[in-house]
Coordinates of C-alpha atoms in Angstrom, one line a residue:
Chain A
M1 CA 40.2 -24.7 -16.4
E2 CA 36.9 -23.2 -17.6
A3 CA 38.1 -19.9 -15.9
S4 CA 37.4 -17.8 -19.5
S5 CA 34.0 -18.0 -17.8
A6 CA 33.9 -16.0 -15.2
S7 CA 35.9 -14.4 -16.7
S8 CA 33.2 -12.9 -18.9
S9 CA 32.0 -10.6 -16.7
S10 CA 34.7 -9.0 -15.3
S11 CA 37.9 -8.0 -16.2
S12 CA 40.0 -6.8 -13.2
V13 CA 42.9 -6.5 -13.2
T14 CA 43.6 -8.4 -9.8
F15 CA 40.5 -10.8 -10.9
Y16 CA 42.5 -11.7 -14.2
D17 CA 45.8 -12.4 -11.7
F18 CA 44.1 -14.9 -9.6
L19 CA 42.7 -16.9 -12.9
D20 CA 46.1 -16.9 -13.5
R21 CA 48.1 -18.1 -10.2
M22 CA 44.7 -21.5 -10.5
R23 CA 46.3 -22.1 -14.0
N24 CA 50.2 -22.8 -12.8
P25 CA 49.6 -26.4 -12.1
A26 CA 51.0 -25.5 -8.7
S27 CA 47.2 -24.5 -7.7
L28 CA 46.1 -27.8 -9.0
D29 CA 45.0 -29.2 -5.2
L30 CA 43.2 -24.9 -4.5
V31 CA 41.1 -25.2 -8.0
R32 CA 40.4 -29.0 -6.8
S33 CA 38.8 -27.9 -3.4
I34 CA 37.2 -25.0 -5.5
K35 CA 35.5 -27.0 -7.8
S36 CA 34.4 -29.4 -5.5
F37 CA 33.2 -26.9 -3.1
I38 CA 31.3 -25.4 -6.3
V39 CA 29.6 -29.2 -7.0
S40 CA 28.9 -30.3 -3.5
F41 CA 25.9 -27.4 -4.0
S42 CA 24.7 -29.5 -6.7
F43 CA 23.2 -32.5 -3.7
Y44 CA 20.9 -30.1 -2.3
A45 CA 18.6 -28.2 -2.4
A46 CA 19.8 -24.5 -3.1
N47 CA 19.0 -22.8 1.5
P48 CA 19.8 -19.9 2.0
D49 CA 21.4 -19.4 5.2
N50 CA 22.7 -23.7 4.7
D51 CA 24.3 -21.9 2.0
A52 CA 25.5 -18.3 3.0
K53 CA 27.8 -20.6 6.4
K54 CA 28.6 -23.2 3.8
V55 CA 30.2 -19.5 1.6
Q56 CA 31.4 -18.6 4.5
E57 CA 34.1 -20.9 6.4
F58 CA 34.6 -22.4 2.4
F59 CA 36.0 -18.5 2.0
T60 CA 37.5 -18.3 5.5
T61 CA 39.3 -21.8 5.2
M62 CA 40.0 -20.7 1.4
E63 CA 41.8 -17.5 3.3
D64 CA 44.1 -20.2 5.8
T65 CA 45.6 -22.6 2.7
I66 CA 46.2 -19.9 0.6
R67 CA 48.2 -18.1 2.6
D68 CA 49.9 -21.2 3.3
H69 CA 50.2 -22.3 0.0
P70 CA 53.5 -22.1 -2.0
I71 CA 52.1 -20.5 -5.3
W72 CA 51.3 -18.1 -2.4
A73 CA 54.6 -17.6 -0.7
G74 CA 56.0 -14.3 0.8
A75 CA 52.3 -12.9 -0.2
T76 CA 51.7 -9.5 1.6
D77 CA 48.1 -9.2 3.6
E78 CA 47.0 -7.2 0.6
E79 CA 47.7 -10.2 -1.8
V80 CA 46.7 -13.0 -0.3
D81 CA 43.5 -10.1 -0.5
S82 CA 42.8 -9.6 -3.2
A83 CA 43.7 -13.6 -4.6
M84 CA 40.0 -14.1 -1.7
E85 CA 38.7 -11.4 -3.9
G86 CA 39.5 -13.1 -7.1
L87 CA 37.6 -15.9 -5.5
E88 CA 34.6 -14.7 -3.8
K89 CA 34.2 -13.9 -7.4
Y90 CA 34.9 -16.3 -9.1
V91 CA 32.8 -19.0 -5.8
M92 CA 29.8 -16.5 -6.7
T93 CA 29.8 -15.9 -10.2
K94 CA 29.5 -19.8 -10.3
L95 CA 27.1 -19.6 -7.6
F96 CA 24.9 -17.0 -8.3
Y97 CA 22.8 -18.8 -10.0
R98 CA 20.9 -20.8 -6.9
T99 CA 22.2 -18.1 -4.9
F100 CA 21.0 -15.0 -5.6
A101 CA 17.2 -14.0 -5.0
S102 CA 16.6 -17.5 -4.6
S103 CA 13.7 -18.3 -3.0
P104 CA 9.6 -17.1 -4.2
G105 CA 9.7 -15.2 -1.2
D106 CA 12.8 -13.3 -3.3
I107 CA 11.0 -12.6 -5.9
K108 CA 7.6 -11.6 -4.7
L109 CA 8.8 -8.9 -2.1
D110 CA 11.8 -7.4 -5.0
L111 CA 8.3 -7.0 -7.1
E112 CA 6.6 -5.6 -4.2
I113 CA 9.5 -3.1 -3.6
S114 CA 9.6 -2.5 -7.0
E115 CA 6.0 -1.9 -7.6
K116 CA 6.0 1.0 -4.2
I117 CA 8.9 2.3 -5.1
Q118 CA 6.6 3.4 -9.5
L119 CA 4.2 4.4 -7.4
L120 CA 6.0 6.6 -5.4
Q121 CA 8.3 8.5 -7.7
T122 CA 4.2 9.7 -9.9
F123 CA 3.9 12.0 -6.5
L124 CA 7.3 12.6 -4.4
K125 CA 8.5 15.1 -4.4
P126 CA 12.1 16.6 -2.1
E127 CA 10.3 19.0 0.1
H128 CA 7.8 15.4 1.8
L129 CA 11.3 14.8 3.0
D130 CA 12.1 18.0 4.4
I131 CA 14.7 17.5 1.6
P132 CA 17.0 21.3 2.3
S133 CA 17.1 23.2 -1.4
V134 CA 19.9 23.4 -1.4
L135 CA 21.0 19.6 -1.2
R136 CA 18.8 19.1 -3.6
N137 CA 21.4 19.3 -6.7
D138 CA 19.4 17.4 -9.6
A139 CA 22.6 16.8 -11.6
S140 CA 24.7 15.1 -8.3
W141 CA 20.8 13.1 -8.4
L142 CA 21.5 11.6 -11.6
L143 CA 25.1 10.9 -11.2
A144 CA 23.9 8.6 -7.4
E145 CA 20.5 6.9 -9.4
K146 CA 22.9 5.6 -12.2
E147 CA 25.8 4.2 -9.2
L148 CA 22.6 3.0 -7.3
Q149 CA 20.9 1.4 -11.0
K150 CA 24.7 -0.6 -11.9
I151 CA 23.8 -3.2 -9.1
S152 CA 22.1 -5.7 -10.8
A153 CA 25.1 -6.0 -13.6
F154 CA 27.6 -7.5 -11.5
K155 CA 27.9 -10.4 -9.7
A156 CA 30.4 -10.4 -7.4
P157 CA 29.0 -9.5 -4.1
R158 CA 32.5 -6.8 -3.8
E159 CA 31.4 -5.6 -7.1
K160 CA 27.5 -4.6 -6.1
L161 CA 28.4 -2.9 -2.6
L162 CA 30.8 -0.6 -4.8
C163 CA 28.0 0.7 -6.3
I164 CA 26.0 1.3 -3.2
I165 CA 29.7 2.1 -1.6
N166 CA 29.8 4.8 -4.5
C167 CA 26.1 6.5 -4.6
C168 CA 26.6 7.2 -0.8
K169 CA 30.2 9.0 -1.6
V170 CA 28.5 10.8 -4.6
I171 CA 26.0 12.2 -2.2
N172 CA 28.6 12.6 0.4
N173 CA 30.3 15.0 -1.8
L174 CA 26.8 16.8 -2.5
L175 CA 26.6 17.1 1.4
L176 CA 30.2 17.9 1.9
N177 CA 30.1 21.0 -0.4
A178 CA 26.3 22.8 0.4
A179 CA 28.6 22.6 3.6
M180 CA 31.1 24.7 2.2
S181 CA 29.7 25.9 -0.7
E182 CA 26.6 27.0 0.8
N183 CA 27.3 27.9 3.8
H184 CA 24.9 25.0 5.2
V185 CA 25.2 23.6 8.0
L186 CA 26.9 19.5 8.1
A187 CA 23.8 17.8 9.7
G188 CA 25.6 14.8 8.4
A189 CA 23.0 11.9 8.5
D190 CA 20.4 14.5 9.8
D191 CA 20.3 15.5 5.3
F192 CA 22.6 11.9 4.5
L193 CA 19.5 9.5 5.0
P194 CA 16.4 11.6 3.3
V195 CA 18.8 12.2 -0.1
L196 CA 19.7 7.7 0.3
I197 CA 15.5 7.9 0.1
Y198 CA 15.0 9.5 -1.8
V199 CA 17.9 8.7 -4.3
T200 CA 16.3 5.1 -5.0
I201 CA 13.2 5.8 -5.1
K202 CA 14.4 7.8 -8.0
A203 CA 16.7 5.3 -9.2
N204 CA 14.9 2.3 -8.1
P205 CA 17.1 -0.2 -8.1
P206 CA 16.9 -3.9 -10.0
Q207 CA 15.9 -6.2 -7.1
L208 CA 16.8 -3.9 -4.2
H209 CA 15.5 -6.6 -1.1
S210 CA 17.7 -10.1 -3.4
N211 CA 20.5 -7.0 -4.0
L212 CA 21.1 -6.5 -0.5
K213 CA 20.2 -10.0 0.9
F214 CA 22.7 -11.1 -1.5
I215 CA 25.3 -8.8 -0.2
Q216 CA 24.5 -9.9 3.6
L217 CA 25.3 -13.5 3.0
Y218 CA 27.5 -13.6 0.5
R219 CA 30.2 -10.3 0.6
R220 CA 33.6 -12.0 2.6
Q221 CA 32.2 -11.4 6.4
A222 CA 35.2 -9.1 6.7
K223 CA 34.6 -6.7 4.5
L224 CA 31.5 -6.0 4.8
V225 CA 32.8 -3.7 8.0
S226 CA 33.9 -0.3 8.5
E227 CA 32.2 2.5 6.3
A228 CA 31.7 -0.4 3.9
A229 CA 29.0 -1.6 6.7
F230 CA 27.6 1.4 7.2
Y231 CA 26.9 2.8 3.7
F232 CA 25.9 -1.0 3.7
T233 CA 23.0 -0.2 6.3
N234 CA 22.2 2.5 4.9
L235 CA 20.9 1.8 1.8
V236 CA 18.9 -1.4 4.0
S237 CA 18.0 1.5 6.1
A238 CA 16.7 2.4 2.9
K239 CA 14.5 0.0 1.4
T240 CA 13.2 -0.6 5.2
F241 CA 11.7 2.8 5.8
I242 CA 10.3 2.2 1.8
V243 CA 8.7 -0.9 2.5
D244 CA 7.1 1.0 5.9
L245 CA 6.4 3.9 4.2
N246 CA 3.1 5.6 4.4
A247 CA 1.5 8.6 4.5
K248 CA 3.1 9.0 8.4
S249 CA 6.0 8.8 7.5
L250 CA 6.5 12.2 4.8
S251 CA 5.1 15.9 5.1
I252 CA 2.1 15.1 3.5
D253 CA -2.0 15.4 3.6
E254 CA -2.9 12.1 4.7
I255 CA -5.9 12.4 2.1
E256 CA -3.4 13.1 -0.9
F257 CA -1.3 11.0 -0.9
E258 CA -4.9 8.9 -0.8
E259 CA -5.4 9.8 -4.3
S260 CA -1.8 9.8 -5.2
M261 CA -1.2 5.7 -4.0
Q262 CA -4.6 5.6 -5.9
A263 CA -3.8 7.4 -8.9
A264 CA -0.7 5.7 -9.8
R265 CA -2.2 3.2 -9.4
E266 CA -4.9 3.5 -11.3
T267 CA -1.9 4.2 -14.6
N268 CA 0.6 1.9 -13.5
K269 CA -1.3 -0.7 -13.5
L270 CA -1.7 -0.6 -17.7
I271 CA 1.9 -1.0 -17.8
P272 CA 3.9 -4.0 -18.2
E273 CA 6.0 -4.8 -15.3
E274 CA 9.9 -5.3 -16.0
F275 CA 12.5 -6.8 -13.3
F276 CA 14.9 -8.2 -15.0
T277 CA 18.1 -7.0 -15.9
T278 CA 19.8 -8.7 -19.3
Q279 CA 22.7 -6.8 -19.4
E280 CA 26.1 -7.9 -18.9
V281 CA 28.9 -5.6 -18.0
M282 CA 32.5 -4.9 -18.0
T283 CA 33.9 -3.3 -15.2
T284 CA 37.8 -1.6 -14.6
S285 CA 36.8 -1.6 -11.0
Q286 CA 39.9 -1.3 -9.5
G287 CA 38.2 -1.7 -5.9
Q288 CA 39.2 2.5 -5.1
I289 CA 35.3 3.7 -3.7
D290 CA 35.8 6.8 -5.3
P291 CA 33.0 8.2 -7.1
G292 CA 35.0 8.7 -10.5
A293 CA 35.7 4.9 -10.4
S294 CA 33.5 5.1 -13.1
A295 CA 32.8 0.6 -14.6
R296 CA 32.7 0.7 -18.0
V297 CA 29.4 -1.1 -18.8
H298 CA 28.7 -2.8 -22.6
H299 CA 26.2 -4.5 -23.7
K300 CA 25.6 -8.1 -24.9
E301 CA 23.6 -8.9 -26.9
T302 CA 23.0 -12.8 -26.3
N303 CA 22.2 -14.4 -28.9
A304 CA 22.6 -18.0 -28.6
G305 CA 20.2 -19.8 -29.1
G306 CA 16.7 -20.5 -32.0
S307 CA 13.4 -19.6 -31.6
N308 CA 13.5 -23.7 -30.6
Y309 CA 14.1 -24.8 -26.5
P310 CA 15.1 -28.3 -26.4
Y311 CA 14.5 -29.0 -23.3
M312 CA 11.1 -28.0 -23.0
E313 CA 10.4 -32.5 -22.2
A314 CA 13.1 -33.0 -19.8
E315 CA 13.5 -34.2 -16.8
A316 CA 15.9 -33.0 -14.1
G317 CA 17.0 -36.5 -13.7
D318 CA 17.9 -37.1 -17.5
L319 CA 20.0 -33.7 -17.3
T320 CA 24.3 -33.4 -16.8
V321 CA 26.9 -31.0 -15.9
R322 CA 27.4 -31.3 -20.5
D323 CA 24.1 -29.7 -20.2
V324 CA 24.2 -26.3 -18.2
E325 CA 26.2 -23.8 -20.6
R326 CA 23.3 -24.7 -23.3
L327 CA 20.4 -24.4 -20.6
L328 CA 22.2 -20.9 -20.3
S329 CA 22.7 -19.8 -22.7
L330 CA 18.5 -21.0 -24.0
Y331 CA 18.0 -18.3 -20.8
K332 CA 19.6 -15.2 -20.8
D333 CA 17.9 -15.9 -24.7
V334 CA 14.4 -16.2 -23.3
V335 CA 15.4 -13.2 -20.4
T336 CA 16.7 -10.3 -24.2
K337 CA 13.3 -11.5 -26.0
Y338 CA 11.3 -10.8 -22.7
T339 CA 12.9 -8.0 -21.4
T340 CA 12.6 -6.0 -25.6
L341 CA 9.0 -7.5 -25.4
C342 CA 8.0 -5.9 -22.5
K343 CA 10.6 -2.2 -23.3
A344 CA 8.4 -2.5 -26.9
V345 CA 5.2 -3.0 -24.8
K346 CA 6.5 -0.4 -22.1
S347 CA 7.0 2.0 -24.9
F348 CA 3.1 2.2 -26.4
P349 CA 2.4 2.8 -23.1
P350 CA -1.8 3.1 -23.6
T351 CA -2.0 6.1 -21.5
K352 CA 1.0 9.3 -20.6
T353 CA 1.4 10.3 -17.5
E354 CA 3.8 12.9 -17.0
S355 CA 6.5 11.6 -14.6
S356 CA 6.5 14.8 -11.0
L357 CA 10.1 13.0 -10.9
P358 CA 12.9 15.1 -14.2
H359 CA 15.0 12.6 -15.2
L360 CA 12.4 8.8 -14.7
E361 CA 12.2 8.2 -18.4
G362 CA 14.8 6.3 -19.5
S363 CA 16.7 5.8 -16.2
S364 CA 15.9 2.6 -15.7
I365 CA 18.1 0.7 -18.0
L366 CA 22.3 1.4 -17.9
S367 CA 23.9 3.0 -20.0
T368 CA 27.0 3.8 -21.2
K369 CA 28.6 6.2 -17.9
P370 CA 30.5 8.7 -19.4
E371 CA 33.4 9.9 -16.9
E372 CA 30.9 12.7 -15.1
N373 CA 32.7 14.7 -12.0
T374 CA 31.0 14.7 -9.5
E375 CA 32.0 17.7 -6.9
N376 CA 29.5 19.4 -8.7
T377 CA 28.8 22.4 -8.5
R378 CA 26.0 25.1 -7.5
E379 CA 24.7 27.3 -9.7
Chain B
M1 CA 30.8 26.2 9.0
G2 CA 30.2 25.9 13.3
C3 CA 32.5 23.4 13.3
S4 CA 36.6 24.6 12.9
S5 CA 39.7 23.0 14.4
S6 CA 40.8 22.9 18.0
L7 CA 44.2 22.5 20.1
P8 CA 46.3 19.3 19.7
D9 CA 45.7 16.9 22.1
R10 CA 48.2 14.1 22.9
S11 CA 45.8 10.9 24.1
S12 CA 45.5 9.9 27.5
G13 CA 44.0 6.9 29.2
R14 CA 46.3 3.6 28.9
L15 CA 43.1 2.1 29.0
V16 CA 42.5 0.2 25.4
G17 CA 39.1 -1.6 24.5
T18 CA 37.4 -4.5 22.5
N19 CA 37.4 -5.5 19.0
S20 CA 34.2 -7.7 19.6
E21 CA 31.9 -5.6 16.8
N22 CA 30.9 -7.7 14.4
G23 CA 34.4 -9.1 12.8
G24 CA 36.6 -6.5 14.6
A25 CA 40.3 -6.9 13.2
P26 CA 42.4 -9.7 15.4
D27 CA 44.7 -7.7 16.5
A28 CA 45.2 -6.4 20.1
K29 CA 47.0 -3.8 19.6
N30 CA 44.9 -2.4 17.1
I31 CA 41.0 -1.8 18.8
R32 CA 38.0 -1.0 16.5
V33 CA 35.9 0.8 18.0
K34 CA 32.0 0.8 15.9
L35 CA 30.5 3.7 17.7
V36 CA 26.8 5.1 17.1
L37 CA 25.6 9.1 17.2
L38 CA 21.7 8.8 18.2
G39 CA 19.9 12.0 19.1
D40 CA 17.4 14.3 18.0
S41 CA 18.0 16.5 15.0
G42 CA 20.0 19.8 15.7
V43 CA 21.6 18.9 18.8
G44 CA 25.3 18.8 16.7
K45 CA 26.1 15.8 16.9
S46 CA 27.5 15.5 13.5
C47 CA 29.5 19.4 15.3
I48 CA 30.5 17.0 18.3
V49 CA 32.3 14.0 16.1
L50 CA 33.8 16.9 13.2
R51 CA 35.3 18.9 16.5
F52 CA 36.9 14.9 17.7
V53 CA 37.6 13.7 13.9
R54 CA 39.5 17.5 13.3
G55 CA 41.3 18.5 16.3
Q56 CA 43.3 15.5 16.2
F57 CA 46.3 16.1 14.9
D58 CA 48.5 13.0 15.3
P59 CA 50.4 13.6 11.6
T60 CA 50.4 9.4 12.3
S61 CA 46.8 9.1 11.9
K62 CA 44.4 8.0 9.3
V63 CA 41.3 10.0 9.4
T64 CA 37.1 9.9 7.6
V65 CA 35.8 12.1 7.1
G66 CA 32.7 11.6 5.7
A67 CA 28.9 13.6 5.9
S68 CA 27.3 11.2 8.0
F69 CA 30.6 8.4 8.7
L70 CA 33.9 9.6 10.1
S71 CA 36.4 7.7 11.2
Q72 CA 39.4 9.0 14.5
T73 CA 42.5 6.9 15.6
I74 CA 44.0 6.9 18.7
A75 CA 47.2 6.3 20.3
L76 CA 47.4 5.9 23.7
Q77 CA 50.0 5.6 26.0
D78 CA 50.7 1.8 25.0
S79 CA 51.2 2.7 22.2
T80 CA 47.6 0.6 21.2
T81 CA 45.8 2.0 19.0
V82 CA 41.9 2.9 19.0
K83 CA 40.0 3.5 15.2
F84 CA 37.2 5.0 16.8
E85 CA 34.5 4.2 13.8
I86 CA 31.8 6.1 14.3
W87 CA 28.1 5.7 12.9
D88 CA 25.8 8.8 12.8
T89 CA 22.2 8.0 13.0
A90 CA 19.2 10.5 11.3
G91 CA 17.9 12.6 14.5
Q92 CA 14.3 13.2 12.2
E93 CA 11.3 11.3 14.4
R94 CA 10.7 9.7 10.5
Y95 CA 13.2 7.4 11.2
A96 CA 13.3 6.0 14.8
A97 CA 12.5 2.9 13.9
L98 CA 15.3 2.6 11.2
A99 CA 17.8 3.0 14.7
P100 CA 17.9 -0.7 15.5
L101 CA 19.7 -1.4 12.1
Y102 CA 22.8 0.4 13.3
Y103 CA 23.1 0.9 17.1
R104 CA 23.3 -3.3 16.0
G105 CA 26.8 -4.7 17.9
A106 CA 27.3 -1.2 18.6
A107 CA 30.3 -1.3 21.3
V108 CA 30.2 2.5 22.6
A109 CA 26.6 4.6 22.0
V110 CA 26.2 8.7 22.2
V111 CA 22.6 10.1 23.3
V112 CA 23.0 13.4 23.0
Y113 CA 21.1 16.2 23.4
D114 CA 21.1 20.2 23.7
I115 CA 21.0 21.8 26.6
T116 CA 18.5 24.9 25.7
S117 CA 15.5 22.2 24.2
P118 CA 13.5 20.3 26.8
D119 CA 12.2 18.3 23.4
S120 CA 15.8 17.5 22.9
F121 CA 16.9 15.4 27.0
A122 CA 13.2 13.9 26.7
K123 CA 14.7 12.1 23.4
A124 CA 17.8 11.3 24.7
Q125 CA 15.9 9.3 27.8
Y126 CA 13.7 7.4 24.5
W127 CA 17.1 6.3 23.2
V128 CA 18.6 5.6 26.5
K129 CA 15.6 3.5 27.2
E130 CA 15.5 1.6 23.3
L131 CA 19.3 1.2 24.1
Q132 CA 19.0 -0.5 27.0
K133 CA 15.6 -2.6 25.3
H134 CA 17.3 -3.5 22.2
G135 CA 21.8 -2.4 22.7
S136 CA 23.6 -5.2 23.2
P137 CA 23.7 -5.6 26.8
D138 CA 27.6 -4.5 27.5
I139 CA 27.3 -1.8 25.2
I140 CA 29.2 1.6 26.9
M141 CA 26.3 4.1 27.0
A142 CA 27.5 8.2 27.2
L143 CA 25.2 10.6 27.6
V144 CA 25.9 14.7 26.1
G145 CA 24.7 17.6 27.2
N146 CA 25.9 19.4 23.6
K147 CA 25.7 23.1 23.4
A148 CA 27.0 24.4 26.3
D149 CA 28.0 27.3 26.1
L150 CA 24.4 28.8 25.5
H151 CA 24.6 29.4 29.7
E152 CA 21.3 32.1 29.2
K153 CA 20.2 29.7 27.1
R154 CA 19.9 27.0 29.2
E155 CA 17.0 25.0 30.3
V156 CA 18.1 21.2 31.3
S157 CA 20.5 21.2 34.2
V158 CA 23.0 19.3 35.1
Q159 CA 21.5 18.5 37.8
D160 CA 18.8 16.4 35.4
G161 CA 21.6 15.3 33.0
I162 CA 23.6 13.1 35.6
E163 CA 20.9 12.3 37.3
C164 CA 20.1 10.5 34.3
A165 CA 22.7 9.4 33.4
E166 CA 23.2 7.6 37.0
K167 CA 19.7 6.4 36.2
N168 CA 20.9 4.6 33.9
G169 CA 24.5 3.7 34.7
M170 CA 25.7 5.6 32.1
F171 CA 29.1 8.8 31.5
F172 CA 27.5 12.0 31.6
I173 CA 29.5 15.4 30.5
E174 CA 28.5 18.3 29.0
T175 CA 29.5 19.7 25.4
S176 CA 30.4 22.2 23.1
A177 CA 31.0 21.8 19.5
K178 CA 31.6 25.8 19.3
T179 CA 33.4 25.9 21.6
A180 CA 35.5 22.6 21.7
D181 CA 35.2 22.1 25.2
N182 CA 34.6 18.8 26.7
I183 CA 35.5 17.2 22.9
N184 CA 38.3 15.4 23.7
Q185 CA 37.5 14.2 27.4
L186 CA 34.3 12.6 25.7
F187 CA 36.3 10.6 24.0
E188 CA 38.9 9.8 26.3
E189 CA 36.2 8.4 28.9
I190 CA 35.1 6.2 26.0
A191 CA 38.6 5.1 26.2
K192 CA 38.7 4.3 29.6
R193 CA 35.0 2.6 29.6
L194 CA 36.4 -0.1 27.2
P195 CA 37.2 -3.8 28.5
R196 CA 40.3 -4.2 28.3
P197 CA 41.1 -6.7 25.7
T198 CA 41.6 -10.3 26.6
T199 CA 45.1 -11.8 26.9
S200 CA 45.6 -13.4 23.6

């Protein structure tokens, strides 16, 4: 089966194990149900709520099927669970382009949020959110930002969620460290949320709204609970705060706020928008949620296709399933060219303003993440 | 740090709770309860739960101590376990509108105020109203007057607390996270009030 296309975005051990079992002739019935489920989507127009319902029902059914299947005979709950993680990843990678940011409304919201954050980045400071100075730790914040920015580098809901959890764990450690070494009374969410909001603004994670919606709809429901649900809710909360943010949300003078926003608008108008990330990512994350679990990030040059785009004249009815692979590679080619172009244009902005956020520059680019120690000790 | 370890506690009530919250563990013997903490910033919400979480020392219990999410499992006498998953919320005014995101699906809401601060008591009453309007109808609510050790600075009388709680069908308790007074009782009382699991 065409497992290779799905595995190109991951090297997770559990995922390979899942694929291996699926290659076993004894799983032919499972493979057939999975394939026919995925194909069934091509008969209907995309509809996030219906699609999510169908996917979640499919996961539930498949969990029972797997549990009773000879190939998983005698499997522990853990093994069944990791098979389900494999299934979620396989199905959602296949359905990604249909299910992610699928409505014009989502795309619009993503853009609006990203633009608003860009404006806020130019002047927002920790004191505007009354973040205590013992919690202002650039190294920790940068690490948390990087975790959040990886969110679009993954297609599987679990891996996207993991980016959020890792980001929150970094902040958690910062708070716990401050409580121990600085004698700062642990203030729980009173400290946690403002830091998360500030980190989110600094990170400006790509397609924030769509990523959150995708996780909410397609992460297996039994898994979006407890601590994972808590951190997820906090990022939803941070996003909501940012969307509704006005001068009254901040410790800032109203006139100063409006002027700063206006000034930022005028500057940003001159810089073209960039909101796609095309990096393909390989990850070794094994499902642990400790902040040290870093993902190996690879940049992959997509150099498929020439300069001609043969489908320009095609009608939807002319296309067959065979065209999908070619179309996808052409699509990647176009996106890569587009983003490269944007970056090139961006590096020659007509005017350059000083950013008030120290490591804003370059932070939008996913880079190879070294093993970093999250136990940042403050000087 | 204000919150250190308290006395061991052999958990009491044989009553058990619910796993009605978002797809909870379908196991009647192991109940998961989502508990949300509401209250003004500075009333000691985090200290109360830290006291509770660190104070238990059942060696079999799994504990998660985060800065804003904590979980603690207590074993009841009938060998049922209740896992409290405690969601802290930011108490500052500017985040008030976000609270529904947190208390959605919660089985228990603990509303905390500081007995030395009438403002925090007013804020607690605001949360109670919010929960009645937007929380799930069968949510269990507790009203907690914290910092009970600061007698000489008391500005909210015990009577005011009791009245407010009675009026709103909540149970009321005064605690001190500092001395660990009534901390375990708070969570035991909550465990008692959880609905019995449906026979399955």
